[in-house]
Tab-separated table of C-alpha atoms and ligand atoms in Angstrom:
chain	number	residue	atom	x	y	z
A	110	MET	CA	5.482	-44.938	10.640
A	111	LYS	CA	7.980	-43.595	13.148
A	112	LYS	CA	9.648	-41.686	10.349
A	113	ILE	CA	6.401	-40.074	9.320
A	114	VAL	CA	5.643	-39.022	12.881
A	115	LEU	CA	9.145	-37.615	13.337
A	116	GLY	CA	8.855	-35.875	9.996
A	117	ALA	CA	5.551	-34.324	10.983
A	118	ILE	CA	6.968	-33.131	14.303
A	119	PHE	CA	9.988	-31.652	12.574
A	120	PHE	CA	7.748	-29.890	10.034
A	121	CYS	CA	5.613	-28.343	12.773
A	122	LEU	CA	8.657	-27.187	14.700
A	123	SER	CA	10.213	-25.649	11.618
A	124	GLN	CA	6.971	-23.768	10.916
A	125	ALA	CA	6.896	-22.507	14.493
A	126	VAL	CA	10.477	-21.289	14.234
A	127	PHE	CA	9.708	-19.606	10.936
A	128	ALA	CA	6.619	-17.897	12.350
A	129	THR	CA	8.564	-16.254	15.167
A	130	GLU	CA	11.360	-14.945	12.972
A	131	VAL	CA	11.774	-11.168	13.095
A	132	LEU	CA	11.137	-9.174	9.966
A	133	PRO	CA	14.096	-8.331	7.765
A	134	THR	CA	15.584	-4.897	8.418
A	135	GLN	CA	15.450	-3.965	4.722
A	136	VAL	CA	12.258	-3.868	2.665
A	137	PRO	CA	12.409	-5.300	-0.846
A	138	VAL	CA	12.522	-2.423	-3.350
A	139	PRO	CA	11.878	-3.028	-7.064
A	140	LYS	CA	14.698	-1.994	-9.418
A	141	ASP	CA	12.442	0.341	-11.405
A	142	ASN	CA	11.245	2.244	-8.332
A	143	PRO	CA	14.202	3.131	-6.110
A	144	LEU	CA	13.403	4.814	-2.788
A	145	THR	CA	14.267	8.496	-2.481
A	146	GLU	CA	13.377	10.979	0.237
A	147	GLU	CA	11.437	13.199	-2.157
A	148	LYS	CA	9.481	10.315	-3.652
A	149	ILE	CA	8.517	9.055	-0.189
A	150	GLU	CA	7.358	12.559	0.761
A	151	LEU	CA	5.295	12.853	-2.422
A	152	GLY	CA	3.790	9.405	-1.823
A	153	LYS	CA	2.914	10.357	1.736
A	154	GLN	CA	1.088	13.460	0.519
A	155	LEU	CA	-0.876	11.417	-2.017
A	156	TYR	CA	-1.664	8.732	0.568
A	157	PHE	CA	-3.274	11.329	2.837
A	158	ASP	CA	-4.897	13.389	0.067
A	159	PRO	CA	-8.701	12.880	-0.198
A	160	ARG	CA	-8.651	14.820	-3.469
A	161	LEU	CA	-7.464	11.581	-5.066
A	162	SER	CA	-11.089	10.406	-4.708
A	163	SER	CA	-13.997	11.546	-6.893
A	164	SER	CA	-15.828	13.368	-4.067
A	165	GLY	CA	-12.648	14.708	-2.480
A	166	THR	CA	-13.468	12.995	0.817
A	167	VAL	CA	-11.742	9.607	0.843
A	168	SER	CA	-7.994	9.035	1.058
A	169	CYS	CA	-5.980	5.833	1.423
A	170	ASN	CA	-5.654	6.813	5.058
A	171	SER	CA	-9.463	6.793	5.503
A	172	CYS	CA	-9.409	2.997	5.372
A	173	HIS	CA	-5.777	2.351	6.252
A	174	ASN	CA	-5.282	4.793	9.102
A	175	VAL	CA	-1.570	4.622	9.807
A	176	MET	CA	-2.152	5.970	13.306
A	177	ALA	CA	-4.683	3.223	14.025
A	178	GLY	CA	-2.793	0.096	13.060
A	179	GLY	CA	-2.996	0.801	9.316
A	180	GLU	CA	-6.646	-0.160	9.009
A	181	ASP	CA	-10.155	1.141	9.838
A	182	ASN	CA	-11.289	-1.290	12.516
A	183	ARG	CA	-14.455	-2.163	10.589
A	184	ASN	CA	-15.816	-5.455	9.313
A	185	VAL	CA	-16.130	-3.946	5.852
A	186	SER	CA	-14.623	-0.655	4.740
A	187	VAL	CA	-16.653	2.465	4.068
A	188	GLY	CA	-15.671	4.361	0.931
A	189	ILE	CA	-17.080	7.040	-1.305
A	190	GLU	CA	-20.583	8.313	-0.346
A	191	GLY	CA	-20.688	5.850	2.516
A	192	LYS	CA	-20.633	2.865	0.161
A	193	THR	CA	-19.431	-0.389	1.624
A	194	GLY	CA	-17.429	-3.142	-0.021
A	195	GLY	CA	-17.407	-6.821	0.756
A	196	ARG	CA	-14.103	-6.964	2.574
A	197	SER	CA	-12.327	-5.603	5.616
A	198	ALA	CA	-9.280	-3.412	5.065
A	199	PRO	CA	-6.096	-5.237	6.011
A	200	THR	CA	-3.319	-3.227	7.624
A	201	VAL	CA	-0.828	-1.480	5.368
A	202	TRP	CA	1.875	-1.807	8.022
A	203	ASN	CA	4.502	-4.266	6.776
A	204	SER	CA	2.578	-4.899	3.545
A	205	ALA	CA	5.881	-4.090	1.813
A	206	PHE	CA	7.127	-7.528	2.875
A	207	TYR	CA	4.312	-9.502	1.232
A	208	SER	CA	4.955	-11.330	-1.993
A	209	VAL	CA	1.392	-10.500	-3.139
A	210	GLN	CA	-1.289	-7.971	-2.107
A	211	PHE	CA	-5.044	-8.189	-1.272
A	212	TRP	CA	-6.743	-11.033	0.610
A	213	ASP	CA	-6.720	-13.078	-2.598
A	214	GLY	CA	-3.250	-12.018	-3.685
A	215	ARG	CA	-4.519	-10.544	-6.944
A	216	ALA	CA	-2.004	-7.655	-7.111
A	217	PRO	CA	1.631	-8.704	-7.493
A	218	THR	CA	3.207	-5.484	-6.161
A	219	LEU	CA	2.412	-2.443	-4.041
A	220	GLU	CA	2.607	-0.387	-7.225
A	221	GLU	CA	-0.097	-2.448	-8.952
A	222	GLN	CA	-2.168	-2.537	-5.776
A	223	ALA	CA	-2.193	1.251	-5.321
A	224	LYS	CA	-3.891	1.807	-8.685
A	225	GLY	CA	-6.923	-0.314	-7.687
A	226	PRO	CA	-8.640	1.699	-4.930
A	227	ILE	CA	-8.472	4.975	-6.883
A	228	THR	CA	-11.000	3.725	-9.456
A	229	ASN	CA	-12.804	1.221	-7.263
A	230	PRO	CA	-16.480	2.390	-7.262
A	231	VAL	CA	-16.929	1.718	-3.529
A	232	GLU	CA	-13.547	3.046	-2.466
A	233	MET	CA	-12.243	6.285	-4.026
A	234	GLY	CA	-14.658	6.204	-6.957
A	235	MET	CA	-12.673	7.937	-9.699
A	236	PRO	CA	-14.272	7.134	-13.082
A	237	SER	CA	-10.850	6.389	-14.619
A	238	HIS	CA	-7.143	6.730	-13.972
A	239	LYS	CA	-7.132	9.483	-16.589
A	240	VAL	CA	-9.548	11.549	-14.494
A	241	ALA	CA	-7.460	10.892	-11.366
A	242	VAL	CA	-4.326	12.079	-13.174
A	243	GLU	CA	-6.140	15.208	-14.399
A	244	ARG	CA	-7.259	15.941	-10.839
A	245	ILE	CA	-3.702	15.701	-9.498
A	246	LYS	CA	-2.404	17.836	-12.367
A	247	SER	CA	-4.961	20.516	-11.538
A	248	LEU	CA	-3.750	20.814	-7.949
A	249	LYS	CA	-1.169	23.460	-7.339
A	250	GLY	CA	2.284	22.200	-6.509
A	251	TYR	CA	1.960	18.524	-7.472
A	252	GLU	CA	3.229	18.950	-11.044
A	253	VAL	CA	6.430	20.624	-9.841
A	254	GLN	CA	6.976	17.873	-7.276
A	255	PHE	CA	6.386	15.048	-9.782
A	256	LYS	CA	8.795	16.711	-12.193
A	257	LYS	CA	11.459	16.897	-9.502
A	258	VAL	CA	10.981	13.281	-8.443
A	259	PHE	CA	10.447	11.556	-11.789
A	260	GLY	CA	11.622	14.003	-14.458
A	261	GLY	CA	10.503	13.499	-18.081
A	262	SER	CA	7.989	15.451	-20.107
A	263	ASN	CA	4.845	13.906	-18.587
A	264	PRO	CA	5.711	13.125	-14.963
A	265	VAL	CA	2.140	13.146	-13.596
A	266	ASN	CA	0.794	9.778	-14.707
A	267	ILE	CA	-0.860	6.834	-12.973
A	268	ASP	CA	2.332	4.741	-12.870
A	269	ASN	CA	4.219	7.507	-11.092
A	270	ILE	CA	1.336	8.131	-8.690
A	271	ALA	CA	1.429	4.431	-7.809
A	272	LYS	CA	5.224	4.423	-7.552
A	273	ALA	CA	5.205	7.334	-5.116
A	274	ILE	CA	2.465	5.835	-2.931
A	275	ALA	CA	4.216	2.438	-2.917
A	276	SER	CA	7.463	4.132	-1.853
A	277	TYR	CA	5.736	5.728	1.109
A	278	GLU	CA	4.194	2.363	2.016
A	279	ARG	CA	7.683	0.845	2.083
A	280	THR	CA	8.448	3.097	5.041
A	281	LEU	CA	5.511	1.662	7.014
A	282	VAL	CA	7.474	-1.181	8.543
A	283	THR	CA	8.107	-2.443	12.052
A	284	PRO	CA	11.266	-4.562	11.827
A	285	ASP	CA	12.356	-6.155	15.073
A	286	ALA	CA	9.526	-4.640	17.126
A	287	PRO	CA	8.849	-6.305	20.495
A	288	PHE	CA	5.578	-7.509	18.931
A	289	ASP	CA	7.551	-9.901	16.699
A	290	LEU	CA	9.304	-11.705	19.549
B	470	HEC	C1	-12.791	2.435	1.130
B	470	HEC	C2	-11.698	1.842	1.814
B	470	HEC	C3	-10.341	1.754	1.162
B	470	HEC	C4	-9.617	2.766	0.577
B	470	HEC	C5	-10.012	4.191	0.346
B	470	HEC	C6	-8.347	2.171	0.220
B	470	HEC	N1	-8.313	0.859	0.583
B	470	HEC	FE1	-6.722	-0.358	0.490
B	470	HEC	N2	-7.906	-1.934	0.959
B	470	HEC	C7	-9.227	-1.855	1.347
B	470	HEC	C8	-9.789	-3.184	1.435
B	470	HEC	C9	-11.227	-3.540	1.805
B	470	HEC	C10	-8.741	-4.075	1.080
B	470	HEC	C11	-8.842	-5.587	0.927
B	470	HEC	C12	-9.460	-5.853	-0.427
B	470	HEC	C13	-9.228	-7.227	-0.936
B	470	HEC	O1	-8.401	-7.962	-0.426
B	470	HEC	O2	-9.876	-7.565	-1.935
B	470	HEC	C14	-7.558	-3.242	0.822
B	470	HEC	C15	-6.313	-3.737	0.506
B	470	HEC	C16	-5.170	-2.962	0.445
B	470	HEC	C17	-3.808	-3.457	0.446
B	470	HEC	C18	-3.399	-4.919	0.499
B	470	HEC	C19	-2.859	-5.274	1.857
B	470	HEC	C20	-2.779	-6.780	2.065
B	470	HEC	O3	-2.583	-7.196	3.220
B	470	HEC	O4	-2.917	-7.551	1.109
B	470	HEC	C21	-2.975	-2.379	0.361
B	470	HEC	C22	-1.464	-2.379	0.334
B	470	HEC	C23	-3.835	-1.200	0.280
B	470	HEC	N3	-5.157	-1.602	0.346
B	470	HEC	C24	-3.388	0.098	0.087
B	470	HEC	C25	-4.239	1.140	-0.249
B	470	HEC	C26	-3.787	2.405	-0.847
B	470	HEC	C27	-2.367	2.733	-1.186
B	470	HEC	C28	-4.903	3.161	-1.006
B	470	HEC	C29	-5.011	4.536	-1.628
B	470	HEC	C30	-4.582	4.669	-3.001
B	470	HEC	C31	-6.030	2.385	-0.496
B	470	HEC	N4	-5.578	1.170	-0.088
B	470	HEC	C32	-7.338	2.865	-0.411
B	470	HEC	C33	-9.916	-0.694	1.613
B	470	HEC	C34	-9.514	0.554	1.150
């Protein structure tokens, strides 16, 4: 009995110690999406660009305002044409450290996650990733930038859009901030 009690106390203490640990100084970066200055810049542009939504009015930043704690301070988010979803937007700050994304962990990486909201009917409302890619292609300047960052004959595609956005998100970190102490 004593052992169990001691064990339980030790477990609680170890959890407490773990919870107050500061964040690592380096974010995990997948091998197939190395961070580069230009890719981060491109991702930042896409993150703030409402033209990535069907109506041209909703960007990632609409719901994950990086100047307001990385979220929208609402119980449920408001997306395209004022439509509301069933969940509140979690902050994007430090999401690069999570092993899974979304409240239910259904996206394994930031790259996979970023593809979701673009076609979500109550978020950015694009009918398909193909349409989203066409939209980006039609905007002056993006094609040149994608070519520079990713190379290849067809650089503007949904995987590269997601890779760029995820790279920008990996810069939204607060390692060793006083908040973590
Ligand atoms: C209309 C509002 C809205 C827009 C636009 C939106 N999101 Fe979200 N986002 C949410 C909501 C709500 C969730 C939680 C959904 C869930 O868990 O099922 C979420 C979850 C996330 C998460 C998971 C964070 C965590 O803690 O698990 C990330 C990362 C994220 N969004 C990034 C993005 C990016 C990148 C874009 C743009 C491509 C974007 N979001 C566009 C509302 C939005």
